[in-house]
Coordinates of C-alpha atoms in Angstrom, one line a residue:
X10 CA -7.8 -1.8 -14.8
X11 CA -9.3 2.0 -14.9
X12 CA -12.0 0.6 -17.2
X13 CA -12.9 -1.8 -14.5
X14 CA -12.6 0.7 -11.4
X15 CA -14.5 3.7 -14.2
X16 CA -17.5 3.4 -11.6
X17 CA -15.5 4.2 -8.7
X18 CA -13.1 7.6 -10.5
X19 CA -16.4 10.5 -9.9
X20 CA -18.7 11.6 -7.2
X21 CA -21.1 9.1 -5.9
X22 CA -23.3 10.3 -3.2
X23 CA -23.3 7.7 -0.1
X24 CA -27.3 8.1 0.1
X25 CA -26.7 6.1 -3.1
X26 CA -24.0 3.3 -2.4
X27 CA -24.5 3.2 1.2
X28 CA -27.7 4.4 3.0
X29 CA -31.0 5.2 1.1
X30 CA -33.3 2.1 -0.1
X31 CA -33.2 0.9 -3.8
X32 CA -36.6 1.6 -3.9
X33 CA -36.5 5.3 -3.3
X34 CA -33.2 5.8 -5.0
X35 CA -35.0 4.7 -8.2
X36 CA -38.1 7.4 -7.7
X37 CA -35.0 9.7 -8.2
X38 CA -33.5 8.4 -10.9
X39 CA -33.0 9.5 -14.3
X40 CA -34.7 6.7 -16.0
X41 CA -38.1 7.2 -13.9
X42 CA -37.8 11.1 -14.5
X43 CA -37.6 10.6 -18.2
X44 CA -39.8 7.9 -18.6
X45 CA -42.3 9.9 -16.4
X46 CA -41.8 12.5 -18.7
X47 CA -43.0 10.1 -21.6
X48 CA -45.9 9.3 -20.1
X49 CA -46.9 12.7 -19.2
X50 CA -47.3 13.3 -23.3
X51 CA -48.7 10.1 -23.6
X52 CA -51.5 11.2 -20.9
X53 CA -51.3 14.9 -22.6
X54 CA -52.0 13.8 -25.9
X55 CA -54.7 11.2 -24.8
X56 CA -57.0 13.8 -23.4
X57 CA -56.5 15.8 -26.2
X58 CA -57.6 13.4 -28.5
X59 CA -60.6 12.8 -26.0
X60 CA -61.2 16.9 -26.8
X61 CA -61.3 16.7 -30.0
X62 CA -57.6 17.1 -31.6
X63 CA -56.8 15.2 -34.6
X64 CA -54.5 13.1 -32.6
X65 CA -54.8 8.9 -33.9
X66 CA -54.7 6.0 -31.5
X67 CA -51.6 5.1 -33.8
X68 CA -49.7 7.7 -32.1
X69 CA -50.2 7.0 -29.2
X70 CA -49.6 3.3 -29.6
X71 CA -46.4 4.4 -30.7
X72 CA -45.6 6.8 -28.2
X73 CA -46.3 3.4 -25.4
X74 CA -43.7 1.4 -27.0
X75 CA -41.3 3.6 -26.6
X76 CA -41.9 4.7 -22.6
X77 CA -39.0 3.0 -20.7
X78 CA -36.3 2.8 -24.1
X79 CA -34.9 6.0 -23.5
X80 CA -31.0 6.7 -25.3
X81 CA -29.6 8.7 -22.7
X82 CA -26.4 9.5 -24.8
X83 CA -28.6 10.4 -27.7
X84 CA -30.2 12.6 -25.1
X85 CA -26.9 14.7 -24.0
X86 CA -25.8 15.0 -26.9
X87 CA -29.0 16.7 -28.3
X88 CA -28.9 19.2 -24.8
X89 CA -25.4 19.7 -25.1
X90 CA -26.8 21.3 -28.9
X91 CA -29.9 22.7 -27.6
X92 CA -28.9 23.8 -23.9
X93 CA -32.5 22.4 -23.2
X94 CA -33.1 19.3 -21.3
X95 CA -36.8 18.9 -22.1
X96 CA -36.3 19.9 -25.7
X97 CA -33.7 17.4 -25.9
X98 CA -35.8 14.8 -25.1
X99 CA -38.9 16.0 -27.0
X100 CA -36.3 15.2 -30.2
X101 CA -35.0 12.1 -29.2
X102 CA -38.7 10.8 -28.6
X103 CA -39.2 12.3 -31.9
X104 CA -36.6 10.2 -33.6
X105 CA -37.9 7.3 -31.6
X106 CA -41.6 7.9 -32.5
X107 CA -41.8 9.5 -36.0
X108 CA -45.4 9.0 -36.4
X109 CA -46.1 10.6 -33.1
X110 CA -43.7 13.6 -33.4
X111 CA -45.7 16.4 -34.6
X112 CA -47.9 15.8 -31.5
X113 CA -45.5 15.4 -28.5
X114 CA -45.5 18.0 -26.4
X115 CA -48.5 19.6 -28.0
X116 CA -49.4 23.1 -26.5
X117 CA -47.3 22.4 -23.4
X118 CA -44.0 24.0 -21.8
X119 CA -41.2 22.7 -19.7
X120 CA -42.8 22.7 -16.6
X121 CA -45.7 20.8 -17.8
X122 CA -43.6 17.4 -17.6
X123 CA -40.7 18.8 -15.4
X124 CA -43.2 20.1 -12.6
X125 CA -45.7 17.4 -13.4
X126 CA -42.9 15.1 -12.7
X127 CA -41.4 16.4 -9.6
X128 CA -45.0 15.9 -8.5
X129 CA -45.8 12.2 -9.2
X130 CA -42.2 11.8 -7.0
X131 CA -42.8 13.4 -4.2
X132 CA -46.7 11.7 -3.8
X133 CA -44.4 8.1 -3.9
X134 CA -41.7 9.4 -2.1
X135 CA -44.1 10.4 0.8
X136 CA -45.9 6.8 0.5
X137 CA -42.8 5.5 0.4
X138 CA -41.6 7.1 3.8
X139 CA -45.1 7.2 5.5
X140 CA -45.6 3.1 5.7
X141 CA -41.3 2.9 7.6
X142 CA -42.1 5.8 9.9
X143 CA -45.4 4.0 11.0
X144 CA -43.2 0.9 11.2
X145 CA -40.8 2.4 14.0
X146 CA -43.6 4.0 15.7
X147 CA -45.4 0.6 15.8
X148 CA -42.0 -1.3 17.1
X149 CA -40.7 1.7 19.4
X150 CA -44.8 1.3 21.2
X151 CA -44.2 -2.9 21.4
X152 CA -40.9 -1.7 23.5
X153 CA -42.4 0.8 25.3
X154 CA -45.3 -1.2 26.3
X155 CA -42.5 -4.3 27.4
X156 CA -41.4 -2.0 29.1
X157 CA -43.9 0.3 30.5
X158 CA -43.3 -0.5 34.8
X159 CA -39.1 -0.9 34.6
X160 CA -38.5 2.5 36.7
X161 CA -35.0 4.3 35.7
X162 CA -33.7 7.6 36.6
X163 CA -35.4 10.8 35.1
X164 CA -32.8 13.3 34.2
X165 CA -33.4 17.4 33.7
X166 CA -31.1 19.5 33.0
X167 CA -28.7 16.1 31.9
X168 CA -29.1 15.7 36.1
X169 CA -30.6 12.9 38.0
X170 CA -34.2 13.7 38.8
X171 CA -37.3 12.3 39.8
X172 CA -37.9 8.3 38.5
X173 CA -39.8 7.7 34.8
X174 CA -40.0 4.0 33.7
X175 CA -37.8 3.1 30.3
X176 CA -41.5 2.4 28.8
X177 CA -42.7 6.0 29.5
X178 CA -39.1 7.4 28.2
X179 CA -39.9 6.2 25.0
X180 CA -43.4 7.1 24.6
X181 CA -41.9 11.0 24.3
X182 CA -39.4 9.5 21.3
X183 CA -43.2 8.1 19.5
X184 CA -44.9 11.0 20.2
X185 CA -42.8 13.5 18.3
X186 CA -42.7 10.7 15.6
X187 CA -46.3 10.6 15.4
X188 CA -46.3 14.2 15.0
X189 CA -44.1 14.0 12.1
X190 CA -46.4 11.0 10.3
X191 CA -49.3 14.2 11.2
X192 CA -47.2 16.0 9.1
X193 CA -46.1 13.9 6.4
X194 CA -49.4 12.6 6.0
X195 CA -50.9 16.6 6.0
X196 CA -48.3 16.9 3.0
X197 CA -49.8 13.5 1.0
X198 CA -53.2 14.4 1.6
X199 CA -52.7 17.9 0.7
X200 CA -50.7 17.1 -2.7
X201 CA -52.2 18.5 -5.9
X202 CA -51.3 17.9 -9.6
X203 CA -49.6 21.0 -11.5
X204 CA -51.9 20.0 -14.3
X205 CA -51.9 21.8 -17.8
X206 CA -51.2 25.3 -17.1
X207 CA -48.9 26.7 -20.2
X208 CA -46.6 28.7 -20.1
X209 CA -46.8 31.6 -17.4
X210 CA -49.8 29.6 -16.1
X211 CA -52.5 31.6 -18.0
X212 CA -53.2 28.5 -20.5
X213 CA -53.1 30.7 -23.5
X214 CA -51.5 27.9 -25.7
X215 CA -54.2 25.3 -24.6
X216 CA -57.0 27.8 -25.4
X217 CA -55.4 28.7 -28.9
X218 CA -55.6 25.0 -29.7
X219 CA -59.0 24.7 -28.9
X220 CA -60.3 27.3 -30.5
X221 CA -61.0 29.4 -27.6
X222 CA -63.3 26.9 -25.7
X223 CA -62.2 27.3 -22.3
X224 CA -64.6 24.6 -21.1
X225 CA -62.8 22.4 -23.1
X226 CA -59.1 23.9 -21.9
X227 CA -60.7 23.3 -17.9
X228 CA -61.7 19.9 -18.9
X229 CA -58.1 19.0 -20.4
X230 CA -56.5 20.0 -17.0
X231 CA -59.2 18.0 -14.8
X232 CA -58.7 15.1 -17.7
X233 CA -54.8 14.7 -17.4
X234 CA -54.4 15.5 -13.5
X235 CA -57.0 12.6 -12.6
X236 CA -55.3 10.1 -15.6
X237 CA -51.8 11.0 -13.5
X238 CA -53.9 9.9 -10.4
X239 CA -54.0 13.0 -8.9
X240 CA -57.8 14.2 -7.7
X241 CA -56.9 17.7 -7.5
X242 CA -55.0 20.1 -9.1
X243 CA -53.5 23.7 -8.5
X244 CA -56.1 26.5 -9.2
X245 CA -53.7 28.7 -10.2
X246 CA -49.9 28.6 -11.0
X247 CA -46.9 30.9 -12.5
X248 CA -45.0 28.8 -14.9
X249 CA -44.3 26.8 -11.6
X250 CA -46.1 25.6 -9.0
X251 CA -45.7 27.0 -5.7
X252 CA -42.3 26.4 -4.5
X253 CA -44.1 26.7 -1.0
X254 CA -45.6 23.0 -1.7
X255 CA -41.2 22.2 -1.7
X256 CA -40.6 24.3 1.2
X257 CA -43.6 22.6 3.1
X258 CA -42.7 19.1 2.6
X259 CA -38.9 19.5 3.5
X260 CA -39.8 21.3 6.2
X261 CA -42.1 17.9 7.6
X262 CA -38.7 16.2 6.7
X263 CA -36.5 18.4 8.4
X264 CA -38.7 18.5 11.2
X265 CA -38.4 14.1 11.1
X266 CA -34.9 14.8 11.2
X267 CA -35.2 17.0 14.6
X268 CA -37.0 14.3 16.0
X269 CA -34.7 11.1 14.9
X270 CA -32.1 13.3 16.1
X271 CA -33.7 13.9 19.3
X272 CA -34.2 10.1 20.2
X273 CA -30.9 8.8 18.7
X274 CA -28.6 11.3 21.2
X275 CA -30.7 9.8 24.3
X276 CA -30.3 6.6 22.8
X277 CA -26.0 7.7 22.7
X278 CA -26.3 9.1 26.3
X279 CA -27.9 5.8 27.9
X280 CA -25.3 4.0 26.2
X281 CA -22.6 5.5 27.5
X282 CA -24.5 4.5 31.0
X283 CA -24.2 1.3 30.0
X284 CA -28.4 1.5 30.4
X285 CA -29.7 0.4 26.7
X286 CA -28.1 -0.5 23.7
X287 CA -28.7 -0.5 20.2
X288 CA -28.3 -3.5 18.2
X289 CA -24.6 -5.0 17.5
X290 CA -23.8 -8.4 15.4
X291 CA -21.6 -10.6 16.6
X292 CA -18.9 -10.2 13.9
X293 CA -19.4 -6.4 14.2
X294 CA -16.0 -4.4 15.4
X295 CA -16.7 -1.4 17.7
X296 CA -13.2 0.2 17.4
X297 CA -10.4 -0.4 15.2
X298 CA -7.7 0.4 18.2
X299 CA -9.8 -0.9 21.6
X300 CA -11.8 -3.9 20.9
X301 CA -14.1 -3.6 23.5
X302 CA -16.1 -1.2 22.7
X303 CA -19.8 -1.7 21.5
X304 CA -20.4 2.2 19.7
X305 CA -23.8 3.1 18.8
X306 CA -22.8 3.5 15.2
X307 CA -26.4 3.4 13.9
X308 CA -27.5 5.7 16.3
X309 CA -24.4 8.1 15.2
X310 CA -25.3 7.4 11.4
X311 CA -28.7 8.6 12.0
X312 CA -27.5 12.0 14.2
X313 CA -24.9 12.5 11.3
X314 CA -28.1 12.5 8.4
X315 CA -30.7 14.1 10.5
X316 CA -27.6 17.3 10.8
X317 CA -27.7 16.9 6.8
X318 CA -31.7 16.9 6.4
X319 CA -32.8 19.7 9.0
X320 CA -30.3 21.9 7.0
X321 CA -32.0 21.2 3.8
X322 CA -35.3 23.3 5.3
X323 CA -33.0 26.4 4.5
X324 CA -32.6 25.4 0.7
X325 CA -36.3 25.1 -0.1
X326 CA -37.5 28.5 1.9
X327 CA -34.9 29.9 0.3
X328 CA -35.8 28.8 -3.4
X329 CA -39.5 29.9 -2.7
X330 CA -38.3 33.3 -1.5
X331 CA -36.3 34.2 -4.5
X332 CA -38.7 32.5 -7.3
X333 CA -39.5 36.0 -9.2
X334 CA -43.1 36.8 -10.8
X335 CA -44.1 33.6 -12.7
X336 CA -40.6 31.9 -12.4
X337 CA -37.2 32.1 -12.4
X338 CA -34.7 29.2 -13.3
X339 CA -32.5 29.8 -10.1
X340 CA -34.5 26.9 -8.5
X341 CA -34.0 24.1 -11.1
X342 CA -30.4 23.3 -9.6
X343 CA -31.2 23.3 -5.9
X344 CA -34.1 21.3 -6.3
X345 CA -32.5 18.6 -8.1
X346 CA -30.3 18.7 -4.4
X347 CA -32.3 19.4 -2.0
X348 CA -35.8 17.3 -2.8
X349 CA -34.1 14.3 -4.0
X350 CA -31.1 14.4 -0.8
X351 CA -33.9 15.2 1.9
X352 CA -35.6 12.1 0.8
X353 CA -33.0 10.0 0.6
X354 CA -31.8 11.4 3.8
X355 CA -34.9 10.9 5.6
X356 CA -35.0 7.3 3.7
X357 CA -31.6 6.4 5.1
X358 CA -32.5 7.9 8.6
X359 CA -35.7 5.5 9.3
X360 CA -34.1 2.7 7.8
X361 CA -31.6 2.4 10.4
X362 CA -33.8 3.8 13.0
X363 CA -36.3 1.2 12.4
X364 CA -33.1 -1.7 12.9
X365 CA -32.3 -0.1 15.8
X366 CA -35.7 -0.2 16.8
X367 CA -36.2 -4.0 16.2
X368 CA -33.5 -5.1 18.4
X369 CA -33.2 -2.3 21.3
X370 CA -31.4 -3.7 24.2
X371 CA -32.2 -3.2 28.0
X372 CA -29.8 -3.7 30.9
X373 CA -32.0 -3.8 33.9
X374 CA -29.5 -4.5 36.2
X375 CA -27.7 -1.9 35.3
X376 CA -30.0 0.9 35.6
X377 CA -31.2 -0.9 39.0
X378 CA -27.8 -0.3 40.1
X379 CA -28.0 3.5 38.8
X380 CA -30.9 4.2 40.5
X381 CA -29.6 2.7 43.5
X382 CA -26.8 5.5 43.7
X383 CA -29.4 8.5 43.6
X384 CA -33.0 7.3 45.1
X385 CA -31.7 7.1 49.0
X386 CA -31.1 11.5 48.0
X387 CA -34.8 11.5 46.4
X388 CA -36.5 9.5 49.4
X389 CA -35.4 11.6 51.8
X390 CA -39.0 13.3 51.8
X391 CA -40.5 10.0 52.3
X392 CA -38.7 9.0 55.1
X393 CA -39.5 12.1 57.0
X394 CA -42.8 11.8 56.1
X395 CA -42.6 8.5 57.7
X396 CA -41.2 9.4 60.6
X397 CA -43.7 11.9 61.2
X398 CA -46.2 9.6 61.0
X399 CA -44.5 7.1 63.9
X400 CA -44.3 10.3 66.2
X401 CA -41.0 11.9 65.0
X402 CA -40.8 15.8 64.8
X403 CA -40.2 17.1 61.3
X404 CA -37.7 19.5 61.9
X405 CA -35.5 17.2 64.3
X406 CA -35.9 14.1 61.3
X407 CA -34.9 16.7 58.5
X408 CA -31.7 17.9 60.0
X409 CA -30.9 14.1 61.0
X410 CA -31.5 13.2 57.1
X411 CA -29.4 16.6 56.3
X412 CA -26.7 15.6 58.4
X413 CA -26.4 11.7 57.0
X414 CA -27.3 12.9 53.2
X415 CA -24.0 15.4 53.7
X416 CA -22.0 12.3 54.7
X417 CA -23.1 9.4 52.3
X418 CA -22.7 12.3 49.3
X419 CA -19.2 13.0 50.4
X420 CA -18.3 8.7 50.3
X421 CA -19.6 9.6 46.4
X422 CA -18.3 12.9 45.6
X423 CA -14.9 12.8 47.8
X424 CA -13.6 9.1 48.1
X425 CA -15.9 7.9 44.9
X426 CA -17.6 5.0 46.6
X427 CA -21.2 3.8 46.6
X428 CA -24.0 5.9 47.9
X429 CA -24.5 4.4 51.4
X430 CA -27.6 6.9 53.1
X431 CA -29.6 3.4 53.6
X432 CA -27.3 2.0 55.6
X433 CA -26.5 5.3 57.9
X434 CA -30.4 5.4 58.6
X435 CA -30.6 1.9 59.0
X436 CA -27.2 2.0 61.7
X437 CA -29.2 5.7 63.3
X438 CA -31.6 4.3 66.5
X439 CA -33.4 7.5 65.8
X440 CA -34.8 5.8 62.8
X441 CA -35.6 2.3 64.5
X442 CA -39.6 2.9 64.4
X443 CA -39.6 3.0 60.1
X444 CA -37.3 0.4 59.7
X445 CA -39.6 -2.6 58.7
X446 CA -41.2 0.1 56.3
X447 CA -37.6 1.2 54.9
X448 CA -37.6 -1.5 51.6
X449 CA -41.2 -0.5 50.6
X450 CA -40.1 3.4 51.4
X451 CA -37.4 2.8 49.1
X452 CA -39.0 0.7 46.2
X453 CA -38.3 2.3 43.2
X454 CA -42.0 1.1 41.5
X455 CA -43.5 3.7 44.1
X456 CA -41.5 6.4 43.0
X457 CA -42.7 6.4 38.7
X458 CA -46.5 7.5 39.7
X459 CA -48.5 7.0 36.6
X460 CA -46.0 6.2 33.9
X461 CA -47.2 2.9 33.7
X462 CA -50.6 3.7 32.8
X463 CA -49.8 6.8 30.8
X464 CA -47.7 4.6 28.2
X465 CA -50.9 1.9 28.0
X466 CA -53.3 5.1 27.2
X467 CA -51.2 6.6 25.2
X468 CA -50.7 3.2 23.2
X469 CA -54.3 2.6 22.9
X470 CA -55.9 5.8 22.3
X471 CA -53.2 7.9 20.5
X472 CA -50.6 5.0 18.6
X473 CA -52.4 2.0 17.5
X474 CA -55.1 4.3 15.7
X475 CA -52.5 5.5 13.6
X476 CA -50.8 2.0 13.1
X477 CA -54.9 1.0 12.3
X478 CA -54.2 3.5 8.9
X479 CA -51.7 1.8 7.2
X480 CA -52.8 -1.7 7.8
X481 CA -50.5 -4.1 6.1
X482 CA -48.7 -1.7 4.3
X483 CA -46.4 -0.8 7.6
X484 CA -43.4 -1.9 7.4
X485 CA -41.6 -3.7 10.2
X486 CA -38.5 -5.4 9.4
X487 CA -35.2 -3.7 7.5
X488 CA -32.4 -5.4 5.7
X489 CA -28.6 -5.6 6.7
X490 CA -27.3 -2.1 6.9
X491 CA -24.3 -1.1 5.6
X492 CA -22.1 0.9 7.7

């Protein structure tokens, strides 16, 4: 029995067994890091041979056999001799590859496949992510656009205020998410290849092997960076790159987590109003004690991971502010956390955003009813305007709507009944000339001003050009979520 539940007796992280894709938990995981690694000395030793090293095709045939075998117990064993992951792997290559051995590795350092690496997973990580965030944006605008004349309260301040429309609401949740594909995008675009830089960055072993030809040493990085399918590489580097290309991307992520944690608390607080809901199966159980209820669970899950990824911002300034000279090794463990846990996180987070997004759920009459208790308080203007213009006197109409605004807000406040001004103005004979006008006075739709329009413009000029980028590569639909 413990050799069947072994799986289940250490750590697993829940971005692993319970939120984050398959897809980007494999760019993470150990066996594309170390067969990455492989091919980065396949590439390496390619271009060499291209410069002139005595380097045979045999080799390198070799060296593509073994890419994706890797013997990860032959591997810990050799670091648990060598205290050096990258030279552990060099050897067990080695054993793998005997023909290829005394040319793996050839001239380069550590960072040469470990930052290499890291780089190659962040530029699919990002295209990963990019395409899902389009993908809510592009279902959060068909809702918004549905949507786009339903007036509901406006709140400031968590307080009833002037009228939006439900459309127009969410048109504010896209447009900080289109600012976050901006930045994301900013990050992809702006990726660059460590490249072939040696050991404190200065390419002295590179130049030793090639005789001192630095044309040749230049032509090896510009070689290997565009054979990793990188255009550009990193002028200059330490033994590192900048750790301020980490602390730039997390930051983007962080700043997505702001913003899906922004739009998943309004989407909590018009639950609780009974206005909108998020998705919920039929078999799904909102409460183990009251059976009832319908939580927003996925809207909670994605709160409870954006807290998780807008912390991680700390880790990677922090890593680039204490990376000493050319390098220090303080950063190796708190990358391995932070980079692979704020994609995952931010993974996980638009995966259930983009379910909730596919099956949002409006209760019109609901928020009719809402608005119902507050508009006769925010028409009070009109009505005196109104009045005013059927001969009434301003001053003598306001302190007639002061007075019966006092009394229908203490039938609320005081004895918790329903907000009855209409029917007090309606019952006044001072109001008799305005009557027939009272229902169009009152109509919510004349109380939202542009909102309609402003969520068709903003659609059309500022959404569907970004949808336009990704073409058929947006992704629209997410599998079952686990809870």
């Amino acid at each position: 029995m413990a050799e069947l539940n072994a799986e289940f007796r250490g750590y697993r992280s829940p971005l692993s067994t319970r939120y984050a894709s398959k897809e980007m938990q494999y760019l993470f995981s150990d066996q594309h890091k170390f067969s990455t690694w492989r091919k980065l000395w396949i590439l390496l030793a390619k271009a060499e041979k291209a410069l002139g090293l005595d380097i045979s095709e045999a080799q390198i045939a070799e060296m593509e056999k073994h890419v994706e075998d890797i013997d990860f117990k032959a591997a810990a064993a050799e670091e648990a001799l060598t205290r050096h992951d990258v030279m552990a792997h060099v050897h067990v290559f080695a054993k793998q590859c005997p023909l290829a051995a005394p040319i793996i590795h050839l001239g380069a350092t550590s960072c040469f496949v470990g930052d290499n690496t890291d780089l190659l997973v962040l530029k699919d990580a990002l295209d990963q992510l990019l395409p899902k965030l389009v993908g809510v944006i592009k279902q959060l605008a068909h809702f918004a656009m549905q949507y786009r004349e339903l007036p509901t309260l406006g709140f400031t301040h968590l307080q009833p205020a002037q009228l939006t429309t439900v459309g127009k609401r969410c048109s504010l949740w896209i447009q900080d998410l289109l600012m976050d594909e901006r930045a994301l995008r900013a990050c992809r675009d702006n990726l660059r290849f460590r490249g072939v830089k040696g050991t404190t960055g200065t390419q002295a072993s590179f130049l030793q092997l090639f005789a001192g030809d630095g044309a040749k040493v230049r032509q090896l990085d510009q070689t290997v960076t565009r054979l990793a399918g990188f255009e550009r590489y990193y002028a200059v580097t330490g033994q590192t790159y900048s750790r301020k290309v980490d602390l730039e991307i997390v930051s983007a992520l962080a700043s997505l987590g702001a913003t899906v944690h922004k739009m998943c608390s309004d989407l909590r607080l018009l639950a609780s109003r009974k206005e909108l809901e998020e998705p919920f199966e039929q078999t799904q159980i909102g409460s183990s004690a009251m059976p009832y209820k319908r939580n927003p669970m996925r809207s909670e899950r994605c709160c409870a991971l954006a807290r998780h990824l807008i912390t991680l911002q700390a880790n990677a300034a922090n890593t680039l502010a204490t990376q000493w000279l050319e390098r220090t090794l303080d950063d190796s463990a708190n990358r391995r956390l932070t980079l692979s846990e704020a994609f995952l996180s931010a993974d996980a987070c638009l995966l259930t955003l983009l379910n909730i997004s596919q099956g949002l759920v409006v209760y019109p009459k609901v928020i009719e009813r809402n608005i119902a208790q507050e508009l006769p308080f925010m028409s009070t203007e009109n009505v005196i305007m109104a009045m005013v213009k059927a001969g009434g006197d301003r001053q003598v109409c306001h302190e007639k709507i002061r007075v019966l605004s006092h009394e229908a807000g203490a039938q609320v406040k005081q004895h918790g009944k329903d907000n009855d001004l209409v029917e007090r103005i309606r019952a006044d004979p001072y109001f008799a000339p305005i009557l027939g006008q009272l229902s169009r006075i009152l109509d919510p739709k004349t109380f939202t001003g542009r909102a309609a329009e402003q969520v068709v413009e903003f659609v059309t000029e500022e959404v569907n050009p970004v949808v336009a980028l990704y073409a058929d590569r947006v992704v629209t639909k997410s599998a079952q979520l686990n809870i």
